[in-house]
PDB file of C-alpha atoms in Angstrom:
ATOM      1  CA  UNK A  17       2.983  16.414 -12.564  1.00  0.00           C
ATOM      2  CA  UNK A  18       5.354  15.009 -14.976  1.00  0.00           C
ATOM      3  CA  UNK A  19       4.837  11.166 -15.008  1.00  0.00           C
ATOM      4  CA  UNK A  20       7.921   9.773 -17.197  1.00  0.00           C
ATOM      5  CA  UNK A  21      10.307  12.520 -14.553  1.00  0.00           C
ATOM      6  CA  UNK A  22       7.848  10.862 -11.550  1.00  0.00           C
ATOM      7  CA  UNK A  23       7.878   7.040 -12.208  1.00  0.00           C
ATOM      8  CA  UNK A  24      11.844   6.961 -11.887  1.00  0.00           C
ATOM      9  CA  UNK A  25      11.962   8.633  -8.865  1.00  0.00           C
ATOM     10  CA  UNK A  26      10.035   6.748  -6.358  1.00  0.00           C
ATOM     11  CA  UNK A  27      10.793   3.971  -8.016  1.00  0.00           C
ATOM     12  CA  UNK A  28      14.467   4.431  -7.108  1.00  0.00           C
ATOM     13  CA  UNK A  29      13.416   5.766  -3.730  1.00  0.00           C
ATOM     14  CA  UNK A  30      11.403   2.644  -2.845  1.00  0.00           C
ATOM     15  CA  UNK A  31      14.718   0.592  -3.604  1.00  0.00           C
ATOM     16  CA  UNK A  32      16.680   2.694  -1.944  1.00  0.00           C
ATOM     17  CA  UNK A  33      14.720   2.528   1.442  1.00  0.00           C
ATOM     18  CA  UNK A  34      14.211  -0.885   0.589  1.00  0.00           C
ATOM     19  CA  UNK A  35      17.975  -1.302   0.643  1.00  0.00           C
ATOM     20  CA  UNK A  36      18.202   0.604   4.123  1.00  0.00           C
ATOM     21  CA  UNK A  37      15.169  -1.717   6.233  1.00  0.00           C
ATOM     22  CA  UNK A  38      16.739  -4.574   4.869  1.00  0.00           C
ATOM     23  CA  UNK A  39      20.377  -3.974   6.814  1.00  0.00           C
ATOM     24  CA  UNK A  40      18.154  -3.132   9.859  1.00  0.00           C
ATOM     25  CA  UNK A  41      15.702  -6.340   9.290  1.00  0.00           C
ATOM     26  CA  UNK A  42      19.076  -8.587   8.579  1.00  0.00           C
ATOM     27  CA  UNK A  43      20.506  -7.591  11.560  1.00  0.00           C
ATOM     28  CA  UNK A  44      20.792  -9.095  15.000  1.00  0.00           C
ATOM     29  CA  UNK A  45      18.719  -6.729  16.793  1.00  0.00           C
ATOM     30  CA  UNK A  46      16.765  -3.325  16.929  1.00  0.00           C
ATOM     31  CA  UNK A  47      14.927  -1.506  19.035  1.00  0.00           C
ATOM     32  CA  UNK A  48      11.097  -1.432  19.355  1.00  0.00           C
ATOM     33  CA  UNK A  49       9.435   2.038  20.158  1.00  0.00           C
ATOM     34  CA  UNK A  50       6.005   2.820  20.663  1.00  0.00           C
ATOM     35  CA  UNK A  51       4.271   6.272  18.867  1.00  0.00           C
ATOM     36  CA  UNK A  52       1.467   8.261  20.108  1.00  0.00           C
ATOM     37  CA  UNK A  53      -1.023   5.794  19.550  1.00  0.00           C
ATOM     38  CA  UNK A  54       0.967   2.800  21.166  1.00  0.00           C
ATOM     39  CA  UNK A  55       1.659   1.317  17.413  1.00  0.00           C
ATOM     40  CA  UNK A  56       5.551   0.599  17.130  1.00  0.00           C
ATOM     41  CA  UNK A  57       8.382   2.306  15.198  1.00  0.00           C
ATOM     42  CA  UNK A  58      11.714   1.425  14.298  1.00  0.00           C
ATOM     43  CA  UNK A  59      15.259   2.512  12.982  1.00  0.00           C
ATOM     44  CA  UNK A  60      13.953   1.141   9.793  1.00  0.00           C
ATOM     45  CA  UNK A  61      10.865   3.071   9.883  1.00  0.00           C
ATOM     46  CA  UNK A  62      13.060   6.460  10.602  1.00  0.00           C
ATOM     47  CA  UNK A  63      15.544   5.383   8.023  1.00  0.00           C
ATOM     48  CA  UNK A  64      13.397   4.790   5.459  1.00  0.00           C
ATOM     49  CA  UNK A  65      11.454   8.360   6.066  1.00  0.00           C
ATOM     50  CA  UNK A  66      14.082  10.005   5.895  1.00  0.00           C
ATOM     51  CA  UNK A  67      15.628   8.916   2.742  1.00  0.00           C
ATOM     52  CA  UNK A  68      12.369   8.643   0.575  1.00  0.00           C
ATOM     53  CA  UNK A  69      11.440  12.603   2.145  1.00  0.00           C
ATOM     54  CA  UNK A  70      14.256  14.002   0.921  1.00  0.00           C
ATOM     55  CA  UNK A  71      14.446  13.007  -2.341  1.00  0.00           C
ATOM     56  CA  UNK A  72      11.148  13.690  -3.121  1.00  0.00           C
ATOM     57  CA  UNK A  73      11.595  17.032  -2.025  1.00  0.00           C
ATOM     58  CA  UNK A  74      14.774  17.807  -3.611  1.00  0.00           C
ATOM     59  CA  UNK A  75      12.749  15.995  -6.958  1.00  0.00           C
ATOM     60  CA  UNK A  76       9.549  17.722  -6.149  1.00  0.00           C
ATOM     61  CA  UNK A  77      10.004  20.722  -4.648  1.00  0.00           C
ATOM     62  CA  UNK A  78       6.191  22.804  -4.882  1.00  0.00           C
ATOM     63  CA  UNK A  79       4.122  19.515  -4.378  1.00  0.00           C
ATOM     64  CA  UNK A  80       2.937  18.833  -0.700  1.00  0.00           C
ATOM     65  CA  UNK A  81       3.823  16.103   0.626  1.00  0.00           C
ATOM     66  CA  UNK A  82       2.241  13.829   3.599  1.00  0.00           C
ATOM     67  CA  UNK A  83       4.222  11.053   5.577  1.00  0.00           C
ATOM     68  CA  UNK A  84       3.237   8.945   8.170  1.00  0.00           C
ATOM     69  CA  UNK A  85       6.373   9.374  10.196  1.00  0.00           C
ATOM     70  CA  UNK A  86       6.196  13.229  10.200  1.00  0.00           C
ATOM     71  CA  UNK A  87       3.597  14.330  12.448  1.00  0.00           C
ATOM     72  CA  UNK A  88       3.716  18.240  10.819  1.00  0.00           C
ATOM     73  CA  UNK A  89       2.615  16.890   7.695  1.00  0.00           C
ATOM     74  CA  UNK A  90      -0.497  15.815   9.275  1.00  0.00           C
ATOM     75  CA  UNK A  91      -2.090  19.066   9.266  1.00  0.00           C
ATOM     76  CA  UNK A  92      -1.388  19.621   6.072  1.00  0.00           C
ATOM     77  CA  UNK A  93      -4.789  20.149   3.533  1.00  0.00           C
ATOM     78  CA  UNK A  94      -4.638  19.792  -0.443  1.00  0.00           C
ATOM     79  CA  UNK A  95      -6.148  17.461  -2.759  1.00  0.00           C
ATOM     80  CA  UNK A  96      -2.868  16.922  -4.794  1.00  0.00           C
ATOM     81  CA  UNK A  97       0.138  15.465  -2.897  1.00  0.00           C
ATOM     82  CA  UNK A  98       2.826  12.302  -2.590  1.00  0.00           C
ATOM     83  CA  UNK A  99       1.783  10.696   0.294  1.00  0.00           C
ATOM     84  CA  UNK A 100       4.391   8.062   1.988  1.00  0.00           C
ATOM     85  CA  UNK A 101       4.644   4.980   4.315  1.00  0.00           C
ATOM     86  CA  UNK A 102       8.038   4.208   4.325  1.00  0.00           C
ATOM     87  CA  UNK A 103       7.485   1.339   6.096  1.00  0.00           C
ATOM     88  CA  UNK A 104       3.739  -0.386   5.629  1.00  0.00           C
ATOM     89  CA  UNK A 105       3.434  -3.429   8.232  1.00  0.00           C
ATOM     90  CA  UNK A 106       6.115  -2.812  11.295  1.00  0.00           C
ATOM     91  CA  UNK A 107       4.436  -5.683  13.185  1.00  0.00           C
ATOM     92  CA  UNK A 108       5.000  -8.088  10.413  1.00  0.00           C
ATOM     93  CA  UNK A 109       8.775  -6.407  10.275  1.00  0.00           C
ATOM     94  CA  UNK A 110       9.169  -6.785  14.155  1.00  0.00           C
ATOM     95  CA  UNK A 111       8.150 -10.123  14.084  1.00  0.00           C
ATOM     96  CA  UNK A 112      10.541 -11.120  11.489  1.00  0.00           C
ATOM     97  CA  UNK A 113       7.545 -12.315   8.687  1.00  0.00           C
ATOM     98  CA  UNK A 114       8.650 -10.269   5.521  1.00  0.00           C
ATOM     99  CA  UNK A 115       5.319  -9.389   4.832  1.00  0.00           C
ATOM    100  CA  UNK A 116       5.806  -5.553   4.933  1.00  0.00           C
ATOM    101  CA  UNK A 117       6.776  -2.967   1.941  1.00  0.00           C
ATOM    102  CA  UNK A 118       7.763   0.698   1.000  1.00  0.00           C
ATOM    103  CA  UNK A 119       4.537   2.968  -0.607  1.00  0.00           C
ATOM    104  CA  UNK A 120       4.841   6.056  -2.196  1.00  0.00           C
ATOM    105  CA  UNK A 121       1.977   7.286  -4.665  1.00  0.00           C
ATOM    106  CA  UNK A 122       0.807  10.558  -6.040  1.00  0.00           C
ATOM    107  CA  UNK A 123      -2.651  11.707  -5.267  1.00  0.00           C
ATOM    108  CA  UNK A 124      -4.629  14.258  -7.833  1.00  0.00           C
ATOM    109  CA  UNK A 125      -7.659  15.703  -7.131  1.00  0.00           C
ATOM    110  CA  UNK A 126      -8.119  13.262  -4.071  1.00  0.00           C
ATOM    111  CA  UNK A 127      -7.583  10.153  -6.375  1.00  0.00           C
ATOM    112  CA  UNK A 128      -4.522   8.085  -6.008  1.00  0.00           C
ATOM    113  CA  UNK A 129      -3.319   8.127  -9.350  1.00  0.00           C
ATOM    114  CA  UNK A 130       0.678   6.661  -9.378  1.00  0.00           C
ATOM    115  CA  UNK A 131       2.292   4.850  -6.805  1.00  0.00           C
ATOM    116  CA  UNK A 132       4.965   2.274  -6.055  1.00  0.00           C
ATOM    117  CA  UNK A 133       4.654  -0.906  -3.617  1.00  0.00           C
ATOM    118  CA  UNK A 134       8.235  -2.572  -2.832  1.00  0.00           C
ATOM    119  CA  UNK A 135       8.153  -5.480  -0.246  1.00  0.00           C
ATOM    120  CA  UNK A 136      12.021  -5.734  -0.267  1.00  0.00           C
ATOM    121  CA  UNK A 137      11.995  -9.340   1.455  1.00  0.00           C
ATOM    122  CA  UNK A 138       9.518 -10.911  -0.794  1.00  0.00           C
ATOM    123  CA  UNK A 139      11.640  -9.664  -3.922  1.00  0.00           C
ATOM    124  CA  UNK A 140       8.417  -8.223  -5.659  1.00  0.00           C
ATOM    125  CA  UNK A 141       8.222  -4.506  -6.553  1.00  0.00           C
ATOM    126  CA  UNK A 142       4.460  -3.261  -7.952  1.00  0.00           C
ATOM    127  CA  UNK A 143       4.466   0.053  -9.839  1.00  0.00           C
ATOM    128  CA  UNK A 144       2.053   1.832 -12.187  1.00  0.00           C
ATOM    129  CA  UNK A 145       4.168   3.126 -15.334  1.00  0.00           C
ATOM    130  CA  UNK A 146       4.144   6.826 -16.527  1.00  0.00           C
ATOM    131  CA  UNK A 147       0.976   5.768 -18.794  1.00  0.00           C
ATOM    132  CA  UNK A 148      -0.981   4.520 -15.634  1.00  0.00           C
ATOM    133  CA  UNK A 149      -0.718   1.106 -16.225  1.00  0.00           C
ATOM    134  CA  UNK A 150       0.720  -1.413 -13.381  1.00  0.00           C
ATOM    135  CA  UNK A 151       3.659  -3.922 -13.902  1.00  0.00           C
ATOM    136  CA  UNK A 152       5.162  -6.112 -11.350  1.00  0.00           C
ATOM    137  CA  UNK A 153       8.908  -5.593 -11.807  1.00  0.00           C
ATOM    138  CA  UNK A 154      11.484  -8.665 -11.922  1.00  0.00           C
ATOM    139  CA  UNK A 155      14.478  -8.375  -9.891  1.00  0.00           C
ATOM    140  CA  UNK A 156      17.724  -7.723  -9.796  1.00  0.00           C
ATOM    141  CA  UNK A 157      15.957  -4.406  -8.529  1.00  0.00           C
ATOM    142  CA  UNK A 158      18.799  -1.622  -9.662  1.00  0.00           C
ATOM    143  CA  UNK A 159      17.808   1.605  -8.376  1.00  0.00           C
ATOM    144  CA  UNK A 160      19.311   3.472 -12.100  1.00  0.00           C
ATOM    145  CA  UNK A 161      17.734   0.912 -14.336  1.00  0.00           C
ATOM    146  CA  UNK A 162      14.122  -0.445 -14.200  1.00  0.00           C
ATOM    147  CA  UNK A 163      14.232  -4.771 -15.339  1.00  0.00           C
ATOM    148  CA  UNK A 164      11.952  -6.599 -17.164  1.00  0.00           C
ATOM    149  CA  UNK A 165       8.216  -6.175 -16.100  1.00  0.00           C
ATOM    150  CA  UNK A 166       4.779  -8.154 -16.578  1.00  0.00           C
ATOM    151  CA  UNK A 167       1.490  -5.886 -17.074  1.00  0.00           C
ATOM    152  CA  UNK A 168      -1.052  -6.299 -14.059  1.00  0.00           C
ATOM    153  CA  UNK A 169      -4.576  -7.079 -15.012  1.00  0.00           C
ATOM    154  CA  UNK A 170      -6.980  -8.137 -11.871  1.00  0.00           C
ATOM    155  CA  UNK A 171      -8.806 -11.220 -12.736  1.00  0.00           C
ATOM    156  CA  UNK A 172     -11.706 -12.033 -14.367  1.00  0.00           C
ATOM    157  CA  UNK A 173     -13.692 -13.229 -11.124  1.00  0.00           C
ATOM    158  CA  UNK A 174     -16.157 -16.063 -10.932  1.00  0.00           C
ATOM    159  CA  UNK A 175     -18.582 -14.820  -7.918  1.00  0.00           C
ATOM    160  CA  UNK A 176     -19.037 -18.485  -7.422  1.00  0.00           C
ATOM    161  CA  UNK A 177     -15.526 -19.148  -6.613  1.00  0.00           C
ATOM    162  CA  UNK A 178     -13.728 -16.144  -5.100  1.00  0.00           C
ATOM    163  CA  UNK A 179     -10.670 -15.536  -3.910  1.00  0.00           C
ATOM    164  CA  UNK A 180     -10.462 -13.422  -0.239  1.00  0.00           C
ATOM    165  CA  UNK A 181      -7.304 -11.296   0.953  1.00  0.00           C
ATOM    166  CA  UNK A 182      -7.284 -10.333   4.210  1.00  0.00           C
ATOM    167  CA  UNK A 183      -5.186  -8.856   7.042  1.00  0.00           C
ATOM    168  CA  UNK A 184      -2.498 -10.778   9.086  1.00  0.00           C
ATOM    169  CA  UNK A 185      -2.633  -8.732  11.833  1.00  0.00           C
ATOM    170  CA  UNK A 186      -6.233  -6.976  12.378  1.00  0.00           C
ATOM    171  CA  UNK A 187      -8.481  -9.803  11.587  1.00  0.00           C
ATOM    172  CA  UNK A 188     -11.659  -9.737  12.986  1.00  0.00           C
ATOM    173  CA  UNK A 189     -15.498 -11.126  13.681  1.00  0.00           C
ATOM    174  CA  UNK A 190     -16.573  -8.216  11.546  1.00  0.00           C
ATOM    175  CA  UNK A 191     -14.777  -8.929   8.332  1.00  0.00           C
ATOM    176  CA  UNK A 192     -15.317 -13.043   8.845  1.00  0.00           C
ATOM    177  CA  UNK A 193     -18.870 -11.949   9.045  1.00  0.00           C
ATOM    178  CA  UNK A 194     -18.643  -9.666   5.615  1.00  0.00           C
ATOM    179  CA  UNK A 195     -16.820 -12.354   3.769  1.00  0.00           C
ATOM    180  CA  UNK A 196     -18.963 -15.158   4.844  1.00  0.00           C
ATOM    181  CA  UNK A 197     -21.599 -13.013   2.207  1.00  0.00           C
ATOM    182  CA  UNK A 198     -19.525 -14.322  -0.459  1.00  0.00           C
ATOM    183  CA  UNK A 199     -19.110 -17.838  -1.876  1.00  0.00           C
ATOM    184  CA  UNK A 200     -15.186 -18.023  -1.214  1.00  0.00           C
ATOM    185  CA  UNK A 201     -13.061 -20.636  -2.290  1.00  0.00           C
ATOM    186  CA  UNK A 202     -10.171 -19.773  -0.341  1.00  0.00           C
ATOM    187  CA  UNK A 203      -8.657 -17.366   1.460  1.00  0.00           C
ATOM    188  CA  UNK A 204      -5.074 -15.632   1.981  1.00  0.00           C
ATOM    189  CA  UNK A 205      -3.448 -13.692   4.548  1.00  0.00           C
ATOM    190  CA  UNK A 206      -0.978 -11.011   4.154  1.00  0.00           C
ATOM    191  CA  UNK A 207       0.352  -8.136   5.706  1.00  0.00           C
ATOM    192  CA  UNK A 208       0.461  -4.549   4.912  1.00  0.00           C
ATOM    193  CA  UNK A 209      -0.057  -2.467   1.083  1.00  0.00           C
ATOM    194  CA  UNK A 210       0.363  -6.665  -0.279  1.00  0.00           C
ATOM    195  CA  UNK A 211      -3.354  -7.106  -0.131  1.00  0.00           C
ATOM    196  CA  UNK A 212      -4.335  -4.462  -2.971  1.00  0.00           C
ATOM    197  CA  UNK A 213      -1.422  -6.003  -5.315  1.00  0.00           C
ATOM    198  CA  UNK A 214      -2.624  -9.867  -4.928  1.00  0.00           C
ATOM    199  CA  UNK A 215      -5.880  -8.140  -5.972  1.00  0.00           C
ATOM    200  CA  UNK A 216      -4.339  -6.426  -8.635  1.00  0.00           C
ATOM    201  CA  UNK A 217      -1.992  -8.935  -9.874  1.00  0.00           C
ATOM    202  CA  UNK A 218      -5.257 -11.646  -9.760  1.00  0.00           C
ATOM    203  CA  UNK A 219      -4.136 -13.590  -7.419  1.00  0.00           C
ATOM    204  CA  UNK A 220      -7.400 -12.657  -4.782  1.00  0.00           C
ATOM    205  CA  UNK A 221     -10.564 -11.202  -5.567  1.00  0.00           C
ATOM    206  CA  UNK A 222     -11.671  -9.566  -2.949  1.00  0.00           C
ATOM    207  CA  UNK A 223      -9.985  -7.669  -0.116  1.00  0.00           C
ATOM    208  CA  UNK A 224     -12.427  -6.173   2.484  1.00  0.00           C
ATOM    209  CA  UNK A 225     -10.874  -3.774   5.456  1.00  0.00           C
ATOM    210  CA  UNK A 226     -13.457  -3.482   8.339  1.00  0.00           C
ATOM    211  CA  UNK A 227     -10.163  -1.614  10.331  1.00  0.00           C
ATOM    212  CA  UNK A 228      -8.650   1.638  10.695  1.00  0.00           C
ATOM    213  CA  UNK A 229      -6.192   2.565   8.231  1.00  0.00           C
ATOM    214  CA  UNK A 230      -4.445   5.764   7.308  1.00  0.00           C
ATOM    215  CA  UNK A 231      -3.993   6.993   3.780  1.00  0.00           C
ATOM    216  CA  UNK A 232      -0.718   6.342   3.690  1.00  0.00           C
ATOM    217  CA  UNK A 233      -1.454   2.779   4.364  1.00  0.00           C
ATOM    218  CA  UNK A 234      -3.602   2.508   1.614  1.00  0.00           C
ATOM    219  CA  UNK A 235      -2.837   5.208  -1.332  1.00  0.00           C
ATOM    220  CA  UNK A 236       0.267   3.230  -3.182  1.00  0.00           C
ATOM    221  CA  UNK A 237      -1.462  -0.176  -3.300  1.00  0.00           C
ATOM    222  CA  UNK A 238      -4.771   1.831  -4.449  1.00  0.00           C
ATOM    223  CA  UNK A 239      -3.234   3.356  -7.168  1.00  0.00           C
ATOM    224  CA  UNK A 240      -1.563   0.011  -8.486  1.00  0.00           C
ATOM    225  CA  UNK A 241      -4.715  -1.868  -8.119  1.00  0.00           C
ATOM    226  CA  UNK A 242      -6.437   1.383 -10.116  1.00  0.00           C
ATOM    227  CA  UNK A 243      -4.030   0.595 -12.905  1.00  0.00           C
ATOM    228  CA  UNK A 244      -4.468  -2.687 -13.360  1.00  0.00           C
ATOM    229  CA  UNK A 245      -8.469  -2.554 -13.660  1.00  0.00           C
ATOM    230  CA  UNK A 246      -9.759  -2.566 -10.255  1.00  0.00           C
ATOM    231  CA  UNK A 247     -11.491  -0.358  -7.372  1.00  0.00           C
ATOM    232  CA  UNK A 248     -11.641   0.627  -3.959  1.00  0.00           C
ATOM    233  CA  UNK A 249     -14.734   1.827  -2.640  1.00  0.00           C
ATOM    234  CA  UNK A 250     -15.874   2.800   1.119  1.00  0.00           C
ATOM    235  CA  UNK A 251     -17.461  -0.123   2.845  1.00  0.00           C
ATOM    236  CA  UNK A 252     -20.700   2.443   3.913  1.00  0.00           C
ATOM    237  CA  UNK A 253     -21.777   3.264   0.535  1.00  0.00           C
ATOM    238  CA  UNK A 254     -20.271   1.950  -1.871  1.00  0.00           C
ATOM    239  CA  UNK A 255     -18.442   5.066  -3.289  1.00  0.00           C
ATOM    240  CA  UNK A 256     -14.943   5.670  -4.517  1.00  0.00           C
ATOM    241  CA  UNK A 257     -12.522   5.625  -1.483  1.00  0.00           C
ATOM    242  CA  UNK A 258     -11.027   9.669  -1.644  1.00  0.00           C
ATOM    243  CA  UNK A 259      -8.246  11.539  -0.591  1.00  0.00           C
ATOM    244  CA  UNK A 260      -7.255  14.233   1.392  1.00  0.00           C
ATOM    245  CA  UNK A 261      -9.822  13.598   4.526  1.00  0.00           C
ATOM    246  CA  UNK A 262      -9.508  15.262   7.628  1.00  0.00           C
ATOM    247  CA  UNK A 263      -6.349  13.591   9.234  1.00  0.00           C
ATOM    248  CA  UNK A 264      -5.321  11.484   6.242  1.00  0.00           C
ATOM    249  CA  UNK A 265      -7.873   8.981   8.185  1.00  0.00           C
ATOM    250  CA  UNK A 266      -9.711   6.287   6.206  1.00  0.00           C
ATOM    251  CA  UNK A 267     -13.413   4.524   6.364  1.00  0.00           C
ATOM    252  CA  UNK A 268     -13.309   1.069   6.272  1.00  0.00           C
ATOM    253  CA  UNK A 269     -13.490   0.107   2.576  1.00  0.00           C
ATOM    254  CA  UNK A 270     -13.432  -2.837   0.046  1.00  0.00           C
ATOM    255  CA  UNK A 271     -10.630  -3.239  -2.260  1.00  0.00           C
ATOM    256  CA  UNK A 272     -11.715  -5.541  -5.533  1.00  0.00           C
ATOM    257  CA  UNK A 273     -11.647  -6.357  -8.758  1.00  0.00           C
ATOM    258  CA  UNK A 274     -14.543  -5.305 -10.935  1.00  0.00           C
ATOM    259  CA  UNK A 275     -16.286  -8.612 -11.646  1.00  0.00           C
ATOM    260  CA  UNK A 276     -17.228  -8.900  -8.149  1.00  0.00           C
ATOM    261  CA  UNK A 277     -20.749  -8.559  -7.530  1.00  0.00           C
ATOM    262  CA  UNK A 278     -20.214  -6.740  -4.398  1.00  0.00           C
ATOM    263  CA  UNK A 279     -22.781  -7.091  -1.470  1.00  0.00           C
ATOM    264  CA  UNK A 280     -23.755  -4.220   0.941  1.00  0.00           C
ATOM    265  CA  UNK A 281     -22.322  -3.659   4.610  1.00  0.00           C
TER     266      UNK A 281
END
């Protein structure tokens, strides 16, 4: 894969779908459907798919490429593809909290190693650059013309004094228990791919995920936290969280930055 033809692409693609949920999101009402497995979908959802498939396969025609909105690509097997969500966190977009964002990332060899995270109603935009490193963009967010961007670097942690992430919407006894291992000074809540860039940014420490997630959920945000010096590992054993699993399904897993002296399950 060409990185400097790559970046560009979904980074345009990722403000272009952004574009599209936001005219849903801004307006007076849309409909709520449930998938398969009861969680919702929406016009946005659809929209965004739709847009973000196409021009990755029209830009990338021989890689393989998994999204969460098209079933097919679920049986699909490789260790090298661009997986997307087009819309991470459609319970925080239903319920009107902005907390959601657009994630497309290229996995190699079962490692996410490029990826974009665009939360279009926050303003921020997280993307690793064709060397690997991570930037958060400033707006004005043009689609043809990347703006003025800060270097991500995840913080030098202080095990005495951390800083937890965790989810909005699947919090649970489990991951209160996990965290309660750790001498926190606060916490944060957030919704969707957001978690991996406060980590990467250095704004948290520590994001745990004792939940089901998909690897669409999780492969953008992993990649940008990957470039700006931190890790995701598999809550079990402590080993680098892979790609390309059985049904794009994930372990639960620990997302953090590398000064954390990490405690087992």
């Amino acid at each position: 894969m060409n990185y400097e033809q790559l970046i560009p692409v979904i980074r345009r693609l990722a403000i272009e779908a952004g574009d599209k949920i936001m005219e849903i999101y801004e307006s007076d009402d849309f409909e709520v459907k449930s998938k398969s497995d009861d969680s919702p979908v929406t016009a946005a959802d659809e929209a965004a798919d739709a847009l973000i498939s196409a021009g990755l396969r029209a830009a990338f025609p021989d890689v393989m490429l998994v999204t969460e909105e098209q079933a097919a690509t679920h049986d699909t097997t490789g260790d090298t593809f661009l997986i997307v969500d087009p819309l991470d966190g459609t319970k925080e977009f239903v319920h009107r909290r902005g907390d959601f964002t657009v994630n497309i990332a290229l996995v190699e060899g079962g490692v996410p190693t490029r990826g974009v995270v665009y939360a279009p109603a926050k303003g921020r935009m997280f993307l690793t650059q064709a060397d690997g490193q991570s930037v958060e963009e400033t707006g004005p967010f043009d689609a043809a013309q990347m703006g003025d961007v800060t270097p991500m670097k995840v913080a030098d942690s202080d095990n005495d004094a951390l800083m937890v992430v965790a989810s909005k919407s699947h919090r649970d006894q489990a991951t209160d228990d996990y965290i309660n291992k750790y001498a926190v000074k606060d916490m944060k809540s957030a919704g969707s791919s957001l978690k991996f860039c406060l980590v990467a940014t250095g704004e948290a420490d520590l994001y745990p995920r004792l939940g089901r997630t998909m690897e669409w959920d999780t492969a953008a945000g992993h990649a940008v936290l990957s470039g700006a010096g931190g890790a995701v590992v598999r809550f079990d054993d402590l080993t680098p969280l892979a790609y390309g699993k059985d049904g794009y399904a994930n372990p639960f897993f620990i997302a953090y930055a590398p000064g954390v002296d990490l405690k087992d399950s």
